[in-house]
mmCIF file with all atom_site columns, C-alpha atoms in Angstrom:
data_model
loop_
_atom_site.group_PDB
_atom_site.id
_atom_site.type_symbol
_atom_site.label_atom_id
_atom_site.label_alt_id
_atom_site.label_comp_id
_atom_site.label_asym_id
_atom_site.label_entity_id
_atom_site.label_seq_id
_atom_site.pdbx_PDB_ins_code
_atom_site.Cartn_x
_atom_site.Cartn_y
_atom_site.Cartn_z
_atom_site.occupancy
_atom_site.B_iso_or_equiv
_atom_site.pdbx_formal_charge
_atom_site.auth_seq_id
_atom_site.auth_comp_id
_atom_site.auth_asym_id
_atom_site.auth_atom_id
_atom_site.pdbx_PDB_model_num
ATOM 1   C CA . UNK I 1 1   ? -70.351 43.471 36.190 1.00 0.00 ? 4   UNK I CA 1
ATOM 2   C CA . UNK I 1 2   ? -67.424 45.888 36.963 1.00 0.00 ? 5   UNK I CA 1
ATOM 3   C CA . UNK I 1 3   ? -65.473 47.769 34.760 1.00 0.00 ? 6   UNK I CA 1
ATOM 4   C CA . UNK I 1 4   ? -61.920 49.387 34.654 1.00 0.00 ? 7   UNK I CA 1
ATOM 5   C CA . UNK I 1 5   ? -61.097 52.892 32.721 1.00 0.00 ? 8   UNK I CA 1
ATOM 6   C CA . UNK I 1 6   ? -57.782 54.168 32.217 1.00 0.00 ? 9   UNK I CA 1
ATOM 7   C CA . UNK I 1 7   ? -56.626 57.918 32.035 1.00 0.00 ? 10  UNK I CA 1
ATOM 8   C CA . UNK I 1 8   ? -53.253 58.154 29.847 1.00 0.00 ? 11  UNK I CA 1
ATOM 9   C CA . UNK I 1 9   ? -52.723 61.745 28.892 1.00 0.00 ? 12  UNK I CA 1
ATOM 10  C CA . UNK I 1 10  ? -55.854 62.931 26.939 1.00 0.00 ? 13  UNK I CA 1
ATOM 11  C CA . UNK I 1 11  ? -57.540 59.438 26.347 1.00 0.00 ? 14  UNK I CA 1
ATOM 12  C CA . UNK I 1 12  ? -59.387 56.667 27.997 1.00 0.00 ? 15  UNK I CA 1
ATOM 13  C CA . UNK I 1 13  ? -58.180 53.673 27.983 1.00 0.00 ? 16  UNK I CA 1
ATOM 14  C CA . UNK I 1 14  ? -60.743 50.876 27.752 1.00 0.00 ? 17  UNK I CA 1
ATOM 15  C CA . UNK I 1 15  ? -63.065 49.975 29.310 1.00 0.00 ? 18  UNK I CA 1
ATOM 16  C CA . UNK I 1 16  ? -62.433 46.540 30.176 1.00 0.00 ? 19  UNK I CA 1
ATOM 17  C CA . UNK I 1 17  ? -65.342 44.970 31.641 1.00 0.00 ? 20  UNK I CA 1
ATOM 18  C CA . UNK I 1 18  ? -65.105 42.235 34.165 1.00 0.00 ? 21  UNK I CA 1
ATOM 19  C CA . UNK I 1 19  ? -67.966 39.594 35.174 1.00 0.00 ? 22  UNK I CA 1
ATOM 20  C CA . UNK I 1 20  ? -69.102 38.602 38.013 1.00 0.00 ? 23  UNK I CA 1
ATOM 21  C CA . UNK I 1 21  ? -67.753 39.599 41.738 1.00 0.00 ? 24  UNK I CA 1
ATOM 22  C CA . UNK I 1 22  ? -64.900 41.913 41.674 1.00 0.00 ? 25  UNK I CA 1
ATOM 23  C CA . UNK I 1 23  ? -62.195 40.060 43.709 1.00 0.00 ? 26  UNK I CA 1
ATOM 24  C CA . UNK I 1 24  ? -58.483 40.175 43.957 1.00 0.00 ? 27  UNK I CA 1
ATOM 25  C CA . UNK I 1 25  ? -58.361 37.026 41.361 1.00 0.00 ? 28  UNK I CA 1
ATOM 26  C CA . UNK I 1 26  ? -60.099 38.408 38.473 1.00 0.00 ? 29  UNK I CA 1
ATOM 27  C CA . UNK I 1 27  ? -58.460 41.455 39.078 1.00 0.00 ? 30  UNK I CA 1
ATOM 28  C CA . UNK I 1 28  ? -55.406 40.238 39.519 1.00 0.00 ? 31  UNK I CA 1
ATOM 29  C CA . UNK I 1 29  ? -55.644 38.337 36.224 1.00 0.00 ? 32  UNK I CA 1
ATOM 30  C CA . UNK I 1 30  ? -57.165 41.568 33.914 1.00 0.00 ? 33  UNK I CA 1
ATOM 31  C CA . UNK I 1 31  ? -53.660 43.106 35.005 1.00 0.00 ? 34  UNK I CA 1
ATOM 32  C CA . UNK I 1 32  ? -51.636 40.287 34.150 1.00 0.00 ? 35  UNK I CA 1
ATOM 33  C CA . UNK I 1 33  ? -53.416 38.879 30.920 1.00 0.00 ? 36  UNK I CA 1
ATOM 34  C CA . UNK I 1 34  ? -55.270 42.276 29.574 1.00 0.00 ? 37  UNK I CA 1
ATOM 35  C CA . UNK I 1 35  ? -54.200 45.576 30.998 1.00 0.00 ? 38  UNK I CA 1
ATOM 36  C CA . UNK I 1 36  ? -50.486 45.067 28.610 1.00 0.00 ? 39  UNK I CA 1
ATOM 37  C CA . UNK I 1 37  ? -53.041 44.863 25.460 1.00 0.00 ? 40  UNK I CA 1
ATOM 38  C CA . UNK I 1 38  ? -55.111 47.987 26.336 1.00 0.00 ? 41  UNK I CA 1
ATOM 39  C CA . UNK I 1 39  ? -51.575 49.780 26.759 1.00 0.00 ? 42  UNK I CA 1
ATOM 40  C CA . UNK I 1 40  ? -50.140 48.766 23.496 1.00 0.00 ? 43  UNK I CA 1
ATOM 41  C CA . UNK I 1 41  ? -51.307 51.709 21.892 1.00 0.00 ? 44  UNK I CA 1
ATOM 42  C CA . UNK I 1 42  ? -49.548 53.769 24.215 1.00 0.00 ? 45  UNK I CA 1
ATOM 43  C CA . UNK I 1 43  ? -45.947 54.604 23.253 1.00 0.00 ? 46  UNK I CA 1
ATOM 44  C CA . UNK I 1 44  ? -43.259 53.259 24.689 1.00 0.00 ? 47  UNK I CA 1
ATOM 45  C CA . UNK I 1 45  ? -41.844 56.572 26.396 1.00 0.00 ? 48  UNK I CA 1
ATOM 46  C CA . UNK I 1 46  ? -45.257 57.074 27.907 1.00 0.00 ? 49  UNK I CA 1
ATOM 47  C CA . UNK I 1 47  ? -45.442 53.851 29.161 1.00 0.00 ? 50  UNK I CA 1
ATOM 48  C CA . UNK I 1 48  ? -42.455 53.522 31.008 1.00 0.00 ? 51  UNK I CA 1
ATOM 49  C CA . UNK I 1 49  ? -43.329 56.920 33.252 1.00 0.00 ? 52  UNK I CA 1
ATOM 50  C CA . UNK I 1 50  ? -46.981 55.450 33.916 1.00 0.00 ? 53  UNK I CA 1
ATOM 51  C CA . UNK I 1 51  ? -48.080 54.861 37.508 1.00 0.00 ? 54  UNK I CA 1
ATOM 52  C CA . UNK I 1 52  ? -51.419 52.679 37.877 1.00 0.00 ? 55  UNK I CA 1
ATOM 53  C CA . UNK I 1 53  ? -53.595 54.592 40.177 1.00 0.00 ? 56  UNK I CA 1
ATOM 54  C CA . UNK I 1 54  ? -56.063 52.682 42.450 1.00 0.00 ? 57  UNK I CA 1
ATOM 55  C CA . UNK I 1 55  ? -58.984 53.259 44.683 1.00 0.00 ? 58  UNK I CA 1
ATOM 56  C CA . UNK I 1 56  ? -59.871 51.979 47.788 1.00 0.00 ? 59  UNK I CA 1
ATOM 57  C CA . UNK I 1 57  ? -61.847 49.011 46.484 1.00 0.00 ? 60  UNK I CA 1
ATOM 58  C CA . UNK I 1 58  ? -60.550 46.212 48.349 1.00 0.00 ? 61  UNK I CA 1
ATOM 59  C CA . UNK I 1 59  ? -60.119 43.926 45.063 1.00 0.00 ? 62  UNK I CA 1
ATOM 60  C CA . UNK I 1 60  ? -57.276 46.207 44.372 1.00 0.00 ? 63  UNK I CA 1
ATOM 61  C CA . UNK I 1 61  ? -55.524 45.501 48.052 1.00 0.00 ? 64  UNK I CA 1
ATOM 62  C CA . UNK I 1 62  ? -55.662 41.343 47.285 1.00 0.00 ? 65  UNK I CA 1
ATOM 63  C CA . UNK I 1 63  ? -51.994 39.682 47.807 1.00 0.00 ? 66  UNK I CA 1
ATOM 64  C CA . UNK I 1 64  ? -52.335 37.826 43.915 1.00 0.00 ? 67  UNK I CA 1
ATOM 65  C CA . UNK I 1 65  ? -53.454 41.989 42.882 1.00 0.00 ? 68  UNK I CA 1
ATOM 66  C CA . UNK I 1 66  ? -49.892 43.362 44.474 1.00 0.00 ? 69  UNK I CA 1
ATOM 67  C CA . UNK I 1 67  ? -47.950 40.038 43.515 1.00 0.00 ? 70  UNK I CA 1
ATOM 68  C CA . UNK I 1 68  ? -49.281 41.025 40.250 1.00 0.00 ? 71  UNK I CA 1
ATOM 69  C CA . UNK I 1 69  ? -48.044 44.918 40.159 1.00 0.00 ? 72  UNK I CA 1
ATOM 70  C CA . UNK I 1 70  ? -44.933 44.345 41.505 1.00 0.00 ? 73  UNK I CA 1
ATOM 71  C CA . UNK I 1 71  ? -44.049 41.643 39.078 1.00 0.00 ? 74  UNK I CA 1
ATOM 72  C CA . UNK I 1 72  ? -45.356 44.053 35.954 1.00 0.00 ? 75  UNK I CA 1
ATOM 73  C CA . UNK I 1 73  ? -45.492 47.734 37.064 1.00 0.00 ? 76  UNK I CA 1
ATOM 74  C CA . UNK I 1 74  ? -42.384 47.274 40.120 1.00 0.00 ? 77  UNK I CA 1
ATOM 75  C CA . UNK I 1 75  ? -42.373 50.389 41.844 1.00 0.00 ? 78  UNK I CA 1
ATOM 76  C CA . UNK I 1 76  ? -45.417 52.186 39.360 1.00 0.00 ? 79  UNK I CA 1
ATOM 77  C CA . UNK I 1 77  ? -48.182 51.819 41.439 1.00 0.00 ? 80  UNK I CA 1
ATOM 78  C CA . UNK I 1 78  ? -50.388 53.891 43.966 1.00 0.00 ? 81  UNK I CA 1
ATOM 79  C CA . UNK I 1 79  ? -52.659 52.066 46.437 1.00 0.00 ? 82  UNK I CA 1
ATOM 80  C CA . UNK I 1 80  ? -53.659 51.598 50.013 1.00 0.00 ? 83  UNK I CA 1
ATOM 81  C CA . UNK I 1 81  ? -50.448 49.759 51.151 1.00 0.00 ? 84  UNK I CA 1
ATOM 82  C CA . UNK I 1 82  ? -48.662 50.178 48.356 1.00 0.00 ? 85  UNK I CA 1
ATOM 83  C CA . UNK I 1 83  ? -44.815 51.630 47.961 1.00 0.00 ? 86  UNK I CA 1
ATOM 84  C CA . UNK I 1 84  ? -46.905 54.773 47.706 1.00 0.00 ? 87  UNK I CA 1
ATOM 85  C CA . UNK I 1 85  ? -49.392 54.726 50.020 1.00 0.00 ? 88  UNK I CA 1
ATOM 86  C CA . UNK I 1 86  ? -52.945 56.572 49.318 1.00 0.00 ? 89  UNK I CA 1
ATOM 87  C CA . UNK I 1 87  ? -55.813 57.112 51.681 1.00 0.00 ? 90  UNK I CA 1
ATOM 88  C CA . UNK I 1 88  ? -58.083 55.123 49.471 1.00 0.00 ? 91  UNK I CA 1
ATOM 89  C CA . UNK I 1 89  ? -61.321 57.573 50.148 1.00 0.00 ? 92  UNK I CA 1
ATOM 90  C CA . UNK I 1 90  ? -59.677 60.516 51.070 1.00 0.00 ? 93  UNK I CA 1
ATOM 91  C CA . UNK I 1 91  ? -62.260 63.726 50.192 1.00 0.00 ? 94  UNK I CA 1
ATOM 92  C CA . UNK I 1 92  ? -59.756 65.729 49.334 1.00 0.00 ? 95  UNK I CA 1
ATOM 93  C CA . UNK I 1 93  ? -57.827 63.738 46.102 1.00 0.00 ? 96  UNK I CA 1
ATOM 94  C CA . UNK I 1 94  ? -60.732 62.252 44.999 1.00 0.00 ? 97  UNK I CA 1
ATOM 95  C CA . UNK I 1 95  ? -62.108 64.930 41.928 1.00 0.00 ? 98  UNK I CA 1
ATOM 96  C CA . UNK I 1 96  ? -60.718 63.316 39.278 1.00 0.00 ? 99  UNK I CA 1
ATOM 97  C CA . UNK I 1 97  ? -63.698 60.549 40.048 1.00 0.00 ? 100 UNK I CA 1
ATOM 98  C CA . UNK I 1 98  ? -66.144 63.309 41.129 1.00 0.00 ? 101 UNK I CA 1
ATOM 99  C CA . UNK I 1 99  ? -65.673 65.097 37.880 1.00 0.00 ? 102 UNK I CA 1
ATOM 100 C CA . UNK I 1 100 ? -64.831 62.584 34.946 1.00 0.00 ? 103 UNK I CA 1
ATOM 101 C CA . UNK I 1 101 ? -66.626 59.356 36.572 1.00 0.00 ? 104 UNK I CA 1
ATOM 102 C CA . UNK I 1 102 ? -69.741 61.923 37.253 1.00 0.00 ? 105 UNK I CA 1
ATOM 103 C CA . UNK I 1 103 ? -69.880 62.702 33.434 1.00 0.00 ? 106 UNK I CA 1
ATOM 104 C CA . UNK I 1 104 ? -69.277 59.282 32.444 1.00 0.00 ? 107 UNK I CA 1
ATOM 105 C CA . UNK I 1 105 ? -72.133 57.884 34.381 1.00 0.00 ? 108 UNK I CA 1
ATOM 106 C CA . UNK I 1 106 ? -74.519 60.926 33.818 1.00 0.00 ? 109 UNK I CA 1
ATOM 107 C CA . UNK I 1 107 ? -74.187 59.994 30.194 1.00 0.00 ? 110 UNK I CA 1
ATOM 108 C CA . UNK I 1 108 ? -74.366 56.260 30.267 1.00 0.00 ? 111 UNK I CA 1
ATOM 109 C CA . UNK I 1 109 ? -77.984 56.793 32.532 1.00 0.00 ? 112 UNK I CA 1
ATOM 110 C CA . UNK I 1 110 ? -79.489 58.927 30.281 1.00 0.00 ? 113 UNK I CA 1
ATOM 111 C CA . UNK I 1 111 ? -81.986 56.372 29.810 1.00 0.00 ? 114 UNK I CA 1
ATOM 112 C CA . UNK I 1 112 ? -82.203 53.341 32.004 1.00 0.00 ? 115 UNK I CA 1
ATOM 113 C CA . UNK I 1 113 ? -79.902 50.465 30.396 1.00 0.00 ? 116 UNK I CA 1
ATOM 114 C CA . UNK I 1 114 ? -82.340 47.712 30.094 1.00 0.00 ? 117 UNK I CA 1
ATOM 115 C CA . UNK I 1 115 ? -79.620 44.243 29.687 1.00 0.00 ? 118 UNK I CA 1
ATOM 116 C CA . UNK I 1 116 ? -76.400 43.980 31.375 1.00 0.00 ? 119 UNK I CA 1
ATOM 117 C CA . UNK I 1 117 ? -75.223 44.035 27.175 1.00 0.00 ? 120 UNK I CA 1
ATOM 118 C CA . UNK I 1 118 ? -76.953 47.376 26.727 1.00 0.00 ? 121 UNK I CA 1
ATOM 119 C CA . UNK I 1 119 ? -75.341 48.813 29.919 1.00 0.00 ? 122 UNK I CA 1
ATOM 120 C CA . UNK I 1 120 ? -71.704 47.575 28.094 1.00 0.00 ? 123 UNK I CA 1
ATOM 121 C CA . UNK I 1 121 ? -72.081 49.283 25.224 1.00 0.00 ? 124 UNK I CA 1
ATOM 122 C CA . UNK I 1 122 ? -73.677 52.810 26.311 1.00 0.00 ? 125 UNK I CA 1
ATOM 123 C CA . UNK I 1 123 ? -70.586 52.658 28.530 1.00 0.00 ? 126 UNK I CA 1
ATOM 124 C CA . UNK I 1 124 ? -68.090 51.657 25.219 1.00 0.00 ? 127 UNK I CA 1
ATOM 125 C CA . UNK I 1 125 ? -70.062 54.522 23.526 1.00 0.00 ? 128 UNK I CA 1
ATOM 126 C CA . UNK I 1 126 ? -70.263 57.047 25.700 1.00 0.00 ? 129 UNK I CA 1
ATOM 127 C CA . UNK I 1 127 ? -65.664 56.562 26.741 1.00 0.00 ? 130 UNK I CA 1
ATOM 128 C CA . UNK I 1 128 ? -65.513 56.875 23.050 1.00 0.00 ? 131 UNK I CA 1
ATOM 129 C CA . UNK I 1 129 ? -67.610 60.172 22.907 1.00 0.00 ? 132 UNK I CA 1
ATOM 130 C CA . UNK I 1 130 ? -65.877 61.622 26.226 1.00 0.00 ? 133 UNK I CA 1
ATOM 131 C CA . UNK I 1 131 ? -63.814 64.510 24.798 1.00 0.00 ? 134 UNK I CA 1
ATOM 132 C CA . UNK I 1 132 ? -60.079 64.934 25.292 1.00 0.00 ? 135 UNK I CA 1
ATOM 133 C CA . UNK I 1 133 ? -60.711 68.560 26.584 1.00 0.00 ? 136 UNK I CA 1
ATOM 134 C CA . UNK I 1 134 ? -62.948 67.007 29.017 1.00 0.00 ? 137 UNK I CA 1
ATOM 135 C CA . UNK I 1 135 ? -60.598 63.816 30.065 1.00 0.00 ? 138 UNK I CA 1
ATOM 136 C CA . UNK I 1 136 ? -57.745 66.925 29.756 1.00 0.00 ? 139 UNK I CA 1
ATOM 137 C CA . UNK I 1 137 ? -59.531 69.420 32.494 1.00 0.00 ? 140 UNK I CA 1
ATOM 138 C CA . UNK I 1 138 ? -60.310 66.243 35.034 1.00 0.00 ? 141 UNK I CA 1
ATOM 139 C CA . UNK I 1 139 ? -56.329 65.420 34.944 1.00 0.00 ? 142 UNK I CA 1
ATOM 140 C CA . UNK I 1 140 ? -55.547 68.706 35.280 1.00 0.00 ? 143 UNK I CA 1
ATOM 141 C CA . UNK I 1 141 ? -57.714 69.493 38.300 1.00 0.00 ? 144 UNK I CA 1
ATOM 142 C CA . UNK I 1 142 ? -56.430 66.212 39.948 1.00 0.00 ? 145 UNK I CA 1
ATOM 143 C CA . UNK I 1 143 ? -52.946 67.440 39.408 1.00 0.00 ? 146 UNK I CA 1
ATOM 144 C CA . UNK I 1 144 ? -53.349 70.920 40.803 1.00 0.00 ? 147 UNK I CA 1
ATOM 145 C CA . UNK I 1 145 ? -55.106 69.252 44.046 1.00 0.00 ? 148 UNK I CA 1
ATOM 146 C CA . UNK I 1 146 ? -52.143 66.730 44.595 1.00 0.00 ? 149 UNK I CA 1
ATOM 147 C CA . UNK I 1 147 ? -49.665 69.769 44.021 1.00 0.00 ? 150 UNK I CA 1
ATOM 148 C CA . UNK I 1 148 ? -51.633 71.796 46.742 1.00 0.00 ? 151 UNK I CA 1
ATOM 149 C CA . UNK I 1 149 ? -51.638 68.573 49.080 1.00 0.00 ? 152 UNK I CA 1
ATOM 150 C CA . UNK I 1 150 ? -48.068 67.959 48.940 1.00 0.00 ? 153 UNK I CA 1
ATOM 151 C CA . UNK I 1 151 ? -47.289 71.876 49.467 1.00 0.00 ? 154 UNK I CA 1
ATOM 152 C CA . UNK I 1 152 ? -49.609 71.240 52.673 1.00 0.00 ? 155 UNK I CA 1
ATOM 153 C CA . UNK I 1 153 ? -47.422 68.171 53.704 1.00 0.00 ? 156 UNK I CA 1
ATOM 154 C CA . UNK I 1 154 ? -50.338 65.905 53.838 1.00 0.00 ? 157 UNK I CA 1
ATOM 155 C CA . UNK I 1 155 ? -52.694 67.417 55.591 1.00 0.00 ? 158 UNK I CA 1
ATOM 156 C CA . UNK I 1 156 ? -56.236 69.071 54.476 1.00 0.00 ? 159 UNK I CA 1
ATOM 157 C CA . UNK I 1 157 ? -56.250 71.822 52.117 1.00 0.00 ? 160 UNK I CA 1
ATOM 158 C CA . UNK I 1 158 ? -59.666 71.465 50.696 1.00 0.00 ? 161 UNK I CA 1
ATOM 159 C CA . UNK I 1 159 ? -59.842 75.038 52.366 1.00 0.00 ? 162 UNK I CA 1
ATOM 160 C CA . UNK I 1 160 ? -56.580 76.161 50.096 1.00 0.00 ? 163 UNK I CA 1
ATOM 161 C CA . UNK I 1 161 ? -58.152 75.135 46.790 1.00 0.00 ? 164 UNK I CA 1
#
């Protein structure tokens, strides 16, 4: 089982959960058939200045995955290969997953989840719980460290921050 979270301003959006082996097909079809839905409560404004942010997992690489962004989200997505690339585990951008992802998971294994069913909904629970100064802090820390790496033209500034 794999999930997907979405940051949008202050709020999660999601999760989505998706069975079985993450591959470029189911992936490809949660952004053609769901990821609209979990944006509808998003305004309109918002949406249109979104960019889809994606890790190195090579799901999100797949050829039906980018057939699938450029089709829906043309020139709003960030990815390993993408129209803006992204080194996919690079130390230095990753803290919004350190920090927010950290707290997520520290939350949801509180206690051991003892079903697949019971590991869905401490995650459902505990996105719900997440506060917005929390979700708030994480975006703003990412921010501030892809300011400082575009000021340093690319290179590492771990040592700036």
């Amino acid at each position: 089982m794999h999930y997907w979270c979405g940051i949008v301003g202050d709020q999660i959006i999601g999760p989505h959960f998706i069975d079985g082996n993450l591959t470029g097909e189911p992936y490809a079809h949660f952004i053609r058939s769901r990821l609209g839905t979990l944006l509808e409560n998003v305004s309109l404004n918002v949406r249109q200045m979104i960019w889809l942010w994606h890790d190195g997992c090579p799901a999100h690489c797949a050829r039906r995955v980018r057939d699938a962004l450029n089709e829906l989200y043309p020139n709003k997505w960030i990815r390993r290969g993408g129209l803006v690339s992204w080194l996919p585990r690079s130390p230095d951008l990753t803290r919004l997953d350190l920090r927010l992802w950290r707290a997520l998971k520290n939350a949801v294994y509180q206690e051991v989840p003892t079903t697949p069913e019971n590991m869905k909904q401490r995650i459902i629970a505990v996105c719900i719980r997440i506060s917005s100064d929390t979700i708030r802090h994480a975006r703003d820390a990412a921010v501030r460290r892809l300011q400082v790496c575009i000021d340093a033209n690319g290179h590492h500034f771990q040592y700036l921050l």
